[in-house]
Amino acid sequence: MRSPANWPYPKMIAHRGAGKLAPENTLSAMRLGYKMGYRMAEYDAKLTSDQIVILLHDAELERTTNGQGLAGELSFSQLGCLDAGSWHSADYAGEAIPTLNAIASYTLANGMASNIEIKPTPGKESLTGQVVARQARELWKEASTQPLLTSFSVQALEAAKLESPALPRGFLTKSLPEDWLAILTGLDCVSLHLHHEAVTKNVLEQVQTAGFRLAVWTVNDPERAKELLTWGVDAVITDNIEQIRP
């Protein structure tokens, strides 16, 4: 079995920047997560039609912006006019969809580590993995702690591996597939990112014995977070940044 993968990341990771306290995947969310004591954020990256990497979870715009349709079919100049904050609260009205470049500037200036989830528009898995990995490599080229690239898409992770093999990768999944070890090995991952309901002591032991790290999502119950950390998971990703503090 492999030696344990290098893991320079904090135990606690703020989901989409600040969980639910600020509009997800925005600069305001990153700032609030940092203010609440978090030194690592997870956020979602996808491509515009002109291949600018932006932060957005859904393929569609309706839930978190005042736009309509697929984000991947619009240019950055079109997306830049949208309001990505009013859906959350009046305090964040006018919040913009940020670029990966902007998020890198903030997190690097403040010593905040990044878990970049590659979130492709359907049909653009390989292209998204390639471009996100390329931009991440360039943006963090001077950083002592490299960003962790994760995805549910094996295709996106394969493209990221080919484009920027030195960047660490993690495979996201809701349940543990029978071929999890082959997937992690084939993608040369450092970590498995598993939904907390699928995590048992036995699963943790299997993953860590195989030389991989285990990050657990999305844990919003403080007692469950405490239990998982006591077991020895490598990271807990949470929305509940008020009650589950680093």
Tab-separated table of C-alpha atoms in Angstrom:
chain	number	residue	atom	x	y	z
A	1	MET	CA	0.000	0.000	0.000
A	2	ARG	CA	1.000	3.614	-0.528
A	3	SER	CA	2.462	5.856	2.111
A	4	PRO	CA	-0.083	8.340	3.521
A	5	ALA	CA	-0.665	11.165	1.073
A	6	ASN	CA	0.644	14.614	1.940
A	7	TRP	CA	-2.143	16.649	3.564
A	8	PRO	CA	-1.245	20.267	4.418
A	9	TYR	CA	-4.882	21.251	4.938
A	10	PRO	CA	-6.932	22.236	8.001
A	11	LYS	CA	-9.342	19.810	9.639
A	12	MET	CA	-12.303	22.139	9.086
A	13	ILE	CA	-13.431	23.388	5.665
A	14	ALA	CA	-16.167	25.958	5.042
A	15	HIS	CA	-18.610	24.712	2.418
A	16	ARG	CA	-19.017	27.090	-0.544
A	17	GLY	CA	-17.205	29.783	1.415
A	18	ALA	CA	-19.452	30.474	4.396
A	19	GLY	CA	-21.989	27.700	4.338
A	20	LYS	CA	-25.355	29.420	4.335
A	21	LEU	CA	-24.512	32.686	6.138
A	22	ALA	CA	-23.646	34.507	2.898
A	23	PRO	CA	-24.461	33.834	-0.749
A	24	GLU	CA	-22.556	30.692	-1.678
A	25	ASN	CA	-19.518	30.799	-3.954
A	26	THR	CA	-18.982	34.561	-3.666
A	27	LEU	CA	-16.193	36.761	-2.379
A	28	SER	CA	-18.447	37.800	0.496
A	29	ALA	CA	-18.776	34.141	1.474
A	30	MET	CA	-14.994	33.713	1.485
A	31	ARG	CA	-14.543	36.811	3.621
A	32	LEU	CA	-17.163	35.719	6.128
A	33	GLY	CA	-15.766	32.208	6.361
A	34	TYR	CA	-12.357	33.681	7.078
A	35	LYS	CA	-13.821	36.044	9.671
A	36	MET	CA	-15.455	33.056	11.394
A	37	GLY	CA	-12.047	31.423	11.790
A	38	TYR	CA	-11.963	29.123	8.788
A	39	ARG	CA	-8.672	28.828	6.942
A	40	MET	CA	-9.900	26.653	4.099
A	41	ALA	CA	-12.892	26.982	1.800
A	42	GLU	CA	-14.546	24.573	-0.611
A	43	TYR	CA	-16.106	26.150	-3.688
A	44	ASP	CA	-17.427	25.204	-7.121
A	45	ALA	CA	-15.753	26.094	-10.419
A	46	LYS	CA	-17.217	25.959	-13.909
A	47	LEU	CA	-16.604	27.508	-17.322
A	48	THR	CA	-18.327	30.332	-19.138
A	49	SER	CA	-18.830	30.003	-22.894
A	50	ASP	CA	-15.576	31.949	-23.395
A	51	GLN	CA	-13.705	29.638	-20.990
A	52	ILE	CA	-13.407	31.940	-17.997
A	53	VAL	CA	-13.472	29.972	-14.738
A	54	ILE	CA	-16.226	31.260	-12.446
A	55	LEU	CA	-17.688	30.126	-9.147
A	56	LEU	CA	-21.145	28.579	-9.451
A	57	HIS	CA	-22.664	25.346	-8.185
A	58	ASP	CA	-25.658	24.719	-10.425
A	59	ALA	CA	-25.582	24.292	-14.185
A	60	GLU	CA	-28.566	26.657	-14.261
A	61	LEU	CA	-28.545	30.249	-13.074
A	62	GLU	CA	-32.006	30.541	-11.529
A	63	ARG	CA	-31.354	29.398	-7.940
A	64	THR	CA	-28.465	31.695	-7.049
A	65	THR	CA	-28.720	34.596	-9.503
A	66	ASN	CA	-31.320	36.705	-11.288
A	67	GLY	CA	-30.286	35.105	-14.586
A	68	GLN	CA	-31.861	32.295	-16.564
A	69	GLY	CA	-30.601	29.265	-18.446
A	70	LEU	CA	-27.269	27.465	-18.466
A	71	ALA	CA	-24.315	29.462	-17.178
A	72	GLY	CA	-21.993	27.593	-19.530
A	73	GLU	CA	-23.812	28.977	-22.554
A	74	LEU	CA	-23.155	32.613	-21.589
A	75	SER	CA	-19.981	34.685	-21.786
A	76	PHE	CA	-18.337	36.171	-18.745
A	77	SER	CA	-19.423	39.663	-19.790
A	78	GLN	CA	-23.036	38.464	-19.805
A	79	LEU	CA	-22.709	36.695	-16.461
A	80	GLY	CA	-20.898	39.654	-14.938
A	81	CYS	CA	-24.089	41.719	-15.132
A	82	LEU	CA	-26.049	39.326	-12.926
A	83	ASP	CA	-26.941	39.720	-9.249
A	84	ALA	CA	-25.697	36.719	-7.267
A	85	GLY	CA	-26.622	38.055	-3.825
A	86	SER	CA	-30.231	39.225	-3.662
A	87	TRP	CA	-31.552	35.647	-3.567
A	88	HIS	CA	-29.829	35.277	-0.202
A	89	SER	CA	-30.691	38.586	1.472
A	90	ALA	CA	-30.858	42.322	0.874
A	91	ASP	CA	-27.477	42.750	2.586
A	92	TYR	CA	-25.815	41.058	-0.381
A	93	ALA	CA	-27.794	42.619	-3.219
A	94	GLY	CA	-25.561	43.272	-6.215
A	95	GLU	CA	-22.997	40.601	-5.328
A	96	ALA	CA	-21.197	39.471	-8.471
A	97	ILE	CA	-20.373	35.974	-9.684
A	98	PRO	CA	-16.623	35.873	-9.011
A	99	THR	CA	-13.854	34.508	-11.187
A	100	LEU	CA	-11.376	31.944	-9.934
A	101	ASN	CA	-8.784	34.672	-10.393
A	102	ALA	CA	-10.554	36.915	-7.850
A	103	ILE	CA	-10.960	34.097	-5.343
A	104	ALA	CA	-7.289	33.175	-5.692
A	105	SER	CA	-6.300	36.782	-4.992
A	106	TYR	CA	-8.332	36.885	-1.782
A	107	THR	CA	-7.452	33.454	-0.425
A	108	LEU	CA	-3.743	33.766	-1.191
A	109	ALA	CA	-3.537	37.228	0.384
A	110	ASN	CA	-5.135	35.889	3.565
A	111	GLY	CA	-3.485	32.498	3.861
A	112	MET	CA	-6.706	30.586	3.150
A	113	ALA	CA	-6.406	27.154	1.510
A	114	SER	CA	-8.705	26.130	-1.329
A	115	ASN	CA	-10.681	23.023	-2.237
A	116	ILE	CA	-11.771	23.716	-5.818
A	117	GLU	CA	-14.607	21.429	-6.839
A	118	ILE	CA	-14.653	21.082	-10.619
A	119	LYS	CA	-18.344	21.389	-11.472
A	120	PRO	CA	-18.699	21.000	-15.241
A	121	THR	CA	-21.672	22.022	-17.292
A	122	PRO	CA	-22.949	18.662	-18.642
A	123	GLY	CA	-21.003	17.730	-21.746
A	124	LYS	CA	-17.984	19.864	-20.849
A	125	GLU	CA	-16.360	17.561	-18.303
A	126	SER	CA	-12.934	17.190	-19.910
A	127	LEU	CA	-12.661	20.797	-21.020
A	128	THR	CA	-13.638	22.072	-17.575
A	129	GLY	CA	-11.161	19.792	-15.818
A	130	GLN	CA	-8.392	20.890	-18.171
A	131	VAL	CA	-9.016	24.646	-17.938
A	132	VAL	CA	-9.612	24.707	-14.176
A	133	ALA	CA	-6.414	22.741	-13.574
A	134	ARG	CA	-4.422	25.000	-15.883
A	135	GLN	CA	-5.658	28.196	-14.268
A	136	ALA	CA	-5.210	26.821	-10.763
A	137	ARG	CA	-1.627	25.842	-11.563
A	138	GLU	CA	-0.854	29.355	-12.785
A	139	LEU	CA	-2.714	31.240	-10.062
A	140	TRP	CA	-1.161	29.230	-7.218
A	141	LYS	CA	2.289	28.733	-8.771
A	142	GLU	CA	4.024	30.626	-5.947
A	143	ALA	CA	1.845	29.243	-3.132
A	144	SER	CA	3.265	26.972	-0.456
A	145	THR	CA	-0.087	25.174	-0.167
A	146	GLN	CA	-1.512	24.098	-3.495
A	147	PRO	CA	-5.269	23.983	-4.093
A	148	LEU	CA	-6.986	20.617	-3.812
A	149	LEU	CA	-8.967	19.780	-6.971
A	150	THR	CA	-12.021	17.566	-6.452
A	151	SER	CA	-14.933	16.404	-8.576
A	152	PHE	CA	-17.717	13.864	-8.883
A	153	SER	CA	-16.645	13.567	-12.530
A	154	VAL	CA	-13.921	11.016	-13.225
A	155	GLN	CA	-13.624	12.505	-16.713
A	156	ALA	CA	-12.948	15.974	-15.318
A	157	LEU	CA	-10.357	14.639	-12.880
A	158	GLU	CA	-8.632	12.673	-15.635
A	159	ALA	CA	-8.329	15.869	-17.676
A	160	ALA	CA	-7.063	17.773	-14.643
A	161	LYS	CA	-4.441	15.095	-14.035
A	162	LEU	CA	-3.198	15.311	-17.610
A	163	GLU	CA	-3.086	19.112	-17.563
A	164	SER	CA	-1.566	19.679	-14.111
A	165	PRO	CA	-0.359	16.373	-12.658
A	166	ALA	CA	1.386	18.030	-9.702
A	167	LEU	CA	-1.833	19.479	-8.296
A	168	PRO	CA	-3.462	17.246	-5.649
A	169	ARG	CA	-6.778	15.638	-6.544
A	170	GLY	CA	-9.689	14.100	-4.640
A	171	PHE	CA	-12.635	12.003	-5.808
A	172	LEU	CA	-16.097	13.050	-4.635
A	173	THR	CA	-18.872	10.497	-4.148
A	174	LYS	CA	-22.068	10.173	-2.133
A	175	SER	CA	-21.679	6.439	-1.518
A	176	LEU	CA	-18.612	4.233	-1.569
A	177	PRO	CA	-18.358	2.450	-4.936
A	178	GLU	CA	-16.995	-1.092	-5.037
A	179	ASP	CA	-14.132	0.077	-7.253
A	180	TRP	CA	-13.210	3.101	-5.120
A	181	LEU	CA	-9.608	1.978	-4.736
A	182	ALA	CA	-9.159	1.547	-8.486
A	183	ILE	CA	-10.680	4.994	-9.096
A	184	LEU	CA	-8.431	6.735	-6.562
A	185	THR	CA	-5.347	4.885	-7.799
A	186	GLY	CA	-6.100	5.481	-11.462
A	187	LEU	CA	-6.583	9.200	-10.916
A	188	ASP	CA	-3.542	9.370	-8.611
A	189	CYS	CA	-5.727	11.033	-5.969
A	190	VAL	CA	-4.628	12.026	-2.503
A	191	SER	CA	-8.115	11.858	-1.008
A	192	LEU	CA	-11.624	10.464	-1.058
A	193	HIS	CA	-14.439	12.922	-0.321
A	194	LEU	CA	-17.413	10.971	0.967
A	195	HIS	CA	-20.872	11.933	2.244
A	196	HIS	CA	-20.912	11.642	6.019
A	197	GLU	CA	-23.805	9.140	6.058
A	198	ALA	CA	-21.593	6.658	4.195
A	199	VAL	CA	-18.671	7.013	6.628
A	200	THR	CA	-18.079	4.348	9.262
A	201	LYS	CA	-15.001	3.516	11.290
A	202	ASN	CA	-14.410	0.564	8.973
A	203	VAL	CA	-14.591	2.733	5.847
A	204	LEU	CA	-12.199	5.248	7.386
A	205	GLU	CA	-9.742	2.484	8.249
A	206	GLN	CA	-9.889	1.022	4.737
A	207	VAL	CA	-9.283	4.372	3.056
A	208	GLN	CA	-6.459	5.456	5.335
A	209	THR	CA	-4.804	2.023	5.311
A	210	ALA	CA	-4.730	2.239	1.521
A	211	GLY	CA	-2.763	5.495	1.851
A	212	PHE	CA	-5.510	7.990	1.065
A	213	ARG	CA	-7.027	10.804	3.085
A	214	LEU	CA	-10.733	10.959	3.897
A	215	ALA	CA	-12.660	14.229	3.806
A	216	VAL	CA	-16.313	14.136	4.843
A	217	TRP	CA	-19.199	16.285	3.579
A	218	THR	CA	-21.525	18.054	4.400
A	219	VAL	CA	-21.559	17.713	8.190
A	220	ASN	CA	-23.874	20.216	9.875
A	221	ASP	CA	-24.575	18.461	13.187
A	222	PRO	CA	-21.906	19.444	15.768
A	223	GLU	CA	-22.088	16.047	17.477
A	224	ARG	CA	-21.573	14.203	14.215
A	225	ALA	CA	-18.644	16.458	13.364
A	226	LYS	CA	-17.104	15.752	16.766
A	227	GLU	CA	-17.603	12.004	16.312
A	228	LEU	CA	-15.961	11.975	12.887
A	229	LEU	CA	-13.017	14.052	14.065
A	230	THR	CA	-12.591	11.741	17.056
A	231	TRP	CA	-12.469	8.784	14.678
A	232	GLY	CA	-9.648	10.524	12.816
A	233	VAL	CA	-11.074	11.741	9.516
A	234	ASP	CA	-8.745	14.149	7.765
A	235	ALA	CA	-11.266	16.940	7.128
A	236	VAL	CA	-14.870	17.879	7.795
A	237	ILE	CA	-16.712	20.120	5.325
A	238	THR	CA	-19.620	22.049	6.830
A	239	ASP	CA	-22.274	24.670	6.206
A	240	ASN	CA	-22.725	25.206	9.943
A	241	ILE	CA	-19.785	27.519	10.491
A	242	GLU	CA	-21.453	29.234	13.436
A	243	GLN	CA	-21.710	26.133	15.639
A	244	ILE	CA	-18.884	24.019	14.221
A	245	ARG	CA	-15.824	26.180	14.691
A	246	PRO	CA	-12.224	25.437	13.762
